[in-house]
Tab-separated table of C-alpha atoms in Angstrom:
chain	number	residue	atom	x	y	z
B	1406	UNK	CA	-21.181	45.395	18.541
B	1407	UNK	CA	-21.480	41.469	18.579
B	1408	UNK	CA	-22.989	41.621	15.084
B	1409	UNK	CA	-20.625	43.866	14.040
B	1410	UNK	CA	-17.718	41.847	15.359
B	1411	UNK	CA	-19.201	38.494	13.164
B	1412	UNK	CA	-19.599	39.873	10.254
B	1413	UNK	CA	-16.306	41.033	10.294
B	1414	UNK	CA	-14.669	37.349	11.131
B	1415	UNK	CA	-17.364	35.935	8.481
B	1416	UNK	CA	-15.620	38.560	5.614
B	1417	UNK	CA	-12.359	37.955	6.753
B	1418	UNK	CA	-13.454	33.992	6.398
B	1419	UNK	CA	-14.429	34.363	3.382
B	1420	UNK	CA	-11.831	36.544	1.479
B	1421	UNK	CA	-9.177	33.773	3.044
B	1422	UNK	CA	-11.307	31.042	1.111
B	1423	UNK	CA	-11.398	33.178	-2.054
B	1424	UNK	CA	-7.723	34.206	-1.597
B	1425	UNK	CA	-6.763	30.142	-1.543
B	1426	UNK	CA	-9.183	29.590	-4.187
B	1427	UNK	CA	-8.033	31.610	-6.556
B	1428	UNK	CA	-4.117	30.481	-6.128
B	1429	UNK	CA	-5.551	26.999	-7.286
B	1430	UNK	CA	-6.656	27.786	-10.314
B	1431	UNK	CA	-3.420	28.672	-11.873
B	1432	UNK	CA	-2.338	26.213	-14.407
B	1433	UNK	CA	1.385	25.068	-14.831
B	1434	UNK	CA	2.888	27.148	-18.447
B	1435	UNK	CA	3.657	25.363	-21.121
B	1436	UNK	CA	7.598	25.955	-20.629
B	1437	UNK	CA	7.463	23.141	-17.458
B	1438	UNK	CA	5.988	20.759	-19.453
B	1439	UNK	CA	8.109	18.089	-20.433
B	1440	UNK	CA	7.568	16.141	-23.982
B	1441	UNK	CA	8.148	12.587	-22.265
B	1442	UNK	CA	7.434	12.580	-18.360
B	1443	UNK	CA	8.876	9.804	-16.276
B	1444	UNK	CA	7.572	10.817	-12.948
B	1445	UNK	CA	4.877	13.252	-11.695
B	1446	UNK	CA	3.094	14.779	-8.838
B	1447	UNK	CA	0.136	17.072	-8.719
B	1448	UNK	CA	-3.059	18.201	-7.870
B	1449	UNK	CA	-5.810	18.191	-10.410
B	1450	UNK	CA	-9.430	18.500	-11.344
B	1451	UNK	CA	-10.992	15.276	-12.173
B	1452	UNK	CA	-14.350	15.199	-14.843
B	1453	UNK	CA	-15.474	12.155	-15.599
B	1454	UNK	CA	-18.846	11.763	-18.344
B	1455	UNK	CA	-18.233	8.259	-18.692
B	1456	UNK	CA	-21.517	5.513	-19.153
B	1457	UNK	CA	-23.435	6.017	-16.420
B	1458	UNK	CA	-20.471	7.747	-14.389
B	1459	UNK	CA	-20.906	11.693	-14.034
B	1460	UNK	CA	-18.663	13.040	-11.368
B	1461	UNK	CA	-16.038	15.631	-10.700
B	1462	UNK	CA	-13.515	16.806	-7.997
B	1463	UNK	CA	-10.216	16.980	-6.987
B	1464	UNK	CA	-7.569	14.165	-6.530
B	1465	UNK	CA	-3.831	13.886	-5.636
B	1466	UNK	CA	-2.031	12.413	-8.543
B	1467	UNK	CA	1.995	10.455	-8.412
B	1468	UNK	CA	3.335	8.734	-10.634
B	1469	UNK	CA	6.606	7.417	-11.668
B	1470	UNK	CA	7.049	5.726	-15.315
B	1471	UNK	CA	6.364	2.753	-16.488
B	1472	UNK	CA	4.411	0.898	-13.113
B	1473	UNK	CA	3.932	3.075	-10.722
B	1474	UNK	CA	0.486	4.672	-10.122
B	1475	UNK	CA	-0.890	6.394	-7.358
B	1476	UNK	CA	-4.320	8.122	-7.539
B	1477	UNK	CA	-7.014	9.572	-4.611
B	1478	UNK	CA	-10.071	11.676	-4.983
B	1479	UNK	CA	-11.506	13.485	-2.734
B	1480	UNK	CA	-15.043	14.208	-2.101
B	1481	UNK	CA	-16.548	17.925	-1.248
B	1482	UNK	CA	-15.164	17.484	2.140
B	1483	UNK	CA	-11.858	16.832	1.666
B	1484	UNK	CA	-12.445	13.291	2.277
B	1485	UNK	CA	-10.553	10.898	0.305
B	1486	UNK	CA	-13.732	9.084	-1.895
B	1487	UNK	CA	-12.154	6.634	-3.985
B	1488	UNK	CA	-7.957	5.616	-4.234
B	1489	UNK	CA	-6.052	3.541	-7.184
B	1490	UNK	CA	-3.086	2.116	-6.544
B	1491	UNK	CA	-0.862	0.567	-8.604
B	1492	UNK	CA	3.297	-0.403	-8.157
B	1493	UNK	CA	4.603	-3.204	-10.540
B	1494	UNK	CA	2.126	-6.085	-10.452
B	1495	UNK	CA	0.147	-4.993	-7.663
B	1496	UNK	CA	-3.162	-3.284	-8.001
B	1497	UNK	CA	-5.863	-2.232	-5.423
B	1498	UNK	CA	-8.705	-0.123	-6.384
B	1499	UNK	CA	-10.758	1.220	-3.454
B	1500	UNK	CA	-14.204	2.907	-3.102
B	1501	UNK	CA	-15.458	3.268	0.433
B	1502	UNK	CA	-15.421	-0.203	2.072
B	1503	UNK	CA	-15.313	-1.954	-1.358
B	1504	UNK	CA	-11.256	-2.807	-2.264
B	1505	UNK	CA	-10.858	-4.655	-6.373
B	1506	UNK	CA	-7.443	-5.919	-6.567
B	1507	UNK	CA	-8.154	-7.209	-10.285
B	1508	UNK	CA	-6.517	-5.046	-12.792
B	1509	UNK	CA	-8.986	-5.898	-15.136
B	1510	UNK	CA	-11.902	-3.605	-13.157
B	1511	UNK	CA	-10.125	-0.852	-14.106
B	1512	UNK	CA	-10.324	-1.391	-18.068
B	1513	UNK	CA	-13.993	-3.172	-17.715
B	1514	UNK	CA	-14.837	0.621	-16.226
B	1515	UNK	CA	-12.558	2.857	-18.826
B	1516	UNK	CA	-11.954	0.556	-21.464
B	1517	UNK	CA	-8.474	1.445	-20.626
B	1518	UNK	CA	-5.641	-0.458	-19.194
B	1519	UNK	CA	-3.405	1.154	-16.196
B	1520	UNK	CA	-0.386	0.631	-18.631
B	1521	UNK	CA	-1.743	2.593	-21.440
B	1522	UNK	CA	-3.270	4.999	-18.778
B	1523	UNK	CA	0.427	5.742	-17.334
B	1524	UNK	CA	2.055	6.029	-20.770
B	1525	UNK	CA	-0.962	7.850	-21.733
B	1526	UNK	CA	-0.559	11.019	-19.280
B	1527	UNK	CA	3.468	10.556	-19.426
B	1528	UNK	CA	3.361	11.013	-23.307
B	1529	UNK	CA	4.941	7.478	-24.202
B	1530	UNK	CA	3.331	6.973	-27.261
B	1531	UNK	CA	2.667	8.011	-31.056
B	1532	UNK	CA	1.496	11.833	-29.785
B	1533	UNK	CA	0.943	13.791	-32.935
B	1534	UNK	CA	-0.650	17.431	-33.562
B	1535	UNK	CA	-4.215	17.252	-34.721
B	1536	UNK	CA	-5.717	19.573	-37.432
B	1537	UNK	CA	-6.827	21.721	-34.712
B	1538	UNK	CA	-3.246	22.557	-33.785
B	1539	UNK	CA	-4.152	20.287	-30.368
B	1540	UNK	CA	-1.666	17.587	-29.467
B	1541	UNK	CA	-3.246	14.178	-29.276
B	1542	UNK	CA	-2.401	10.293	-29.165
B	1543	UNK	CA	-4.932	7.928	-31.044
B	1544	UNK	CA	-5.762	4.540	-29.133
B	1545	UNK	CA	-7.485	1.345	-30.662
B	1546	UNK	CA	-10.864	2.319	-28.165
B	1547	UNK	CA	-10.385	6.627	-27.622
B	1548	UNK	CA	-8.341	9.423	-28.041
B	1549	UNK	CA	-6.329	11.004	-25.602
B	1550	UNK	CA	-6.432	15.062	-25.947
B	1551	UNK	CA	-3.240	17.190	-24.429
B	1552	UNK	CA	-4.785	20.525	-23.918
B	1553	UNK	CA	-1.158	21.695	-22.386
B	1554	UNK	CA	-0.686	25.801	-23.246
B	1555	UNK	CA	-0.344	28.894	-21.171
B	1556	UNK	CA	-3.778	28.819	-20.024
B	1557	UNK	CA	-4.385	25.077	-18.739
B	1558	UNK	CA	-2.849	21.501	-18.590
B	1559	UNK	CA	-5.156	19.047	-19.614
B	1560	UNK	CA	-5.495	15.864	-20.286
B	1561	UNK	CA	-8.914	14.190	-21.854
B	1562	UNK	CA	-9.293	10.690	-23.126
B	1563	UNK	CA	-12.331	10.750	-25.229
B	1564	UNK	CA	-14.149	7.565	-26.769
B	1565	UNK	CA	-17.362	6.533	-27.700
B	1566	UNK	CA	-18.514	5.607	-24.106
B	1567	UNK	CA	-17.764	9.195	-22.752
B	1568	UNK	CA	-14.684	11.601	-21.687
B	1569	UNK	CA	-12.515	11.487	-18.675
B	1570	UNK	CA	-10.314	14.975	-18.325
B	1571	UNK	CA	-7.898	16.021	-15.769
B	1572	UNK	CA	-7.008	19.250	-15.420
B	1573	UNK	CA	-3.589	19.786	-13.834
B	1574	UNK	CA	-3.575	22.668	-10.900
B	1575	UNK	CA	-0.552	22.423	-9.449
B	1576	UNK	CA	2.389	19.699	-10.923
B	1577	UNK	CA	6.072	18.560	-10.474
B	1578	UNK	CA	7.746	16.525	-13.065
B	1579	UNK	CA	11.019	14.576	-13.443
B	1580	UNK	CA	12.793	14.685	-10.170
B	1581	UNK	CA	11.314	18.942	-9.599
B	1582	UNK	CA	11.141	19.352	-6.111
B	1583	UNK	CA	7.484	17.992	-5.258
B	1584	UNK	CA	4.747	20.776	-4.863
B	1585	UNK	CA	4.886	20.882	-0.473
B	1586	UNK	CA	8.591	22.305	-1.068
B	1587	UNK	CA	7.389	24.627	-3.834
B	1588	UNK	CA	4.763	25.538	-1.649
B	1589	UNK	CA	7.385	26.482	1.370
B	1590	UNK	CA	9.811	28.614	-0.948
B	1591	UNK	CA	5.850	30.392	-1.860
B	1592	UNK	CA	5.889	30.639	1.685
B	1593	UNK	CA	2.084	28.909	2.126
């Protein structure tokens, strides 16, 4: 009876986890998706293949065009691993106990500045539709990728030192009402 009774909490466990899992994946459609952004909030898978920098996972993404930047990721517990923050002229970059508050760390890592990051994912720039029918923006140092169609939203800067890629889960743009009030009229 006692076995009985925990494998039927584990299952119901488990389908809950898959149930929430699944909801995640959905991308945003293409009809949302603004041609010039000028403020944003989502939720997004994070790859990086960068130098020596091989990591992915979630992070919380806001943003409001042309100086405001606000990035965290999270590590497999839900932990918040490394945050960016960035409003006007002030920048802090931390990871664990260490805090940068140069600017420049940022682009010594990427090779990109937070400027052309923001007007990079907002689509302030020169985008233009490759031969491959794939919208993209052509930098000095990389290309930035817009994967953005019915079946994902997603973003990849690609240079010779690597790719970076976020893949939008869950996104608001332009004064929509942010994703915890589209998440109450889901009722979740």
């Amino acid at each position: 009876m006692k076995k009985g009774f925990i494998l039927i909490t584990l299952f119901s466990c488990l389908f809950s986890l898959a149930a929430c899992a699944s909801f995640r994946t959905k991308s945003p459609s293409l009809s949302v998706w603004p041609s010039k952004i000028t403020s944003l909030q989502g939720v997004a898978e994070l790859t990086v293949l960068w130098k020596d920098i091989k990591h992915s996972g979630e992070i919380s993404i806001a943003l409001q065009y042309p100086d405001v930047l606000s990035v965290d990721l999270y590590g497999p517990f839900g932990d918040t691993a490394f945050t960016l923050k960035r409003t006007g002229d002030s920048f802090t970059l931390r990871h664990g106990s260490r805090v940068e508050t140069d600017e420049r760390k940022f682009y010594e890592l990427f090779h990109i500045t937070t400027d052309d990051f923001l007007r990079d994912i907002t689509m302030h720039g020169p985008v233009r539709t490759g031969a491959d029918g794939t919208l993209r923006m052509e930098r000095e140092a990389y290309t930035v990728i817009y994967s953005i169609n019915e079946n994902e939203n997603k973003i990849c800067w690609v240079s010779p030192d690597g790719k970076l890629c976020i893949k939008f889960l869950e996104v608001a743009f332009n004064g929509e009402r942010d994703i915890e009030d589209k998440n109450r009229d889901r009722g979740m």
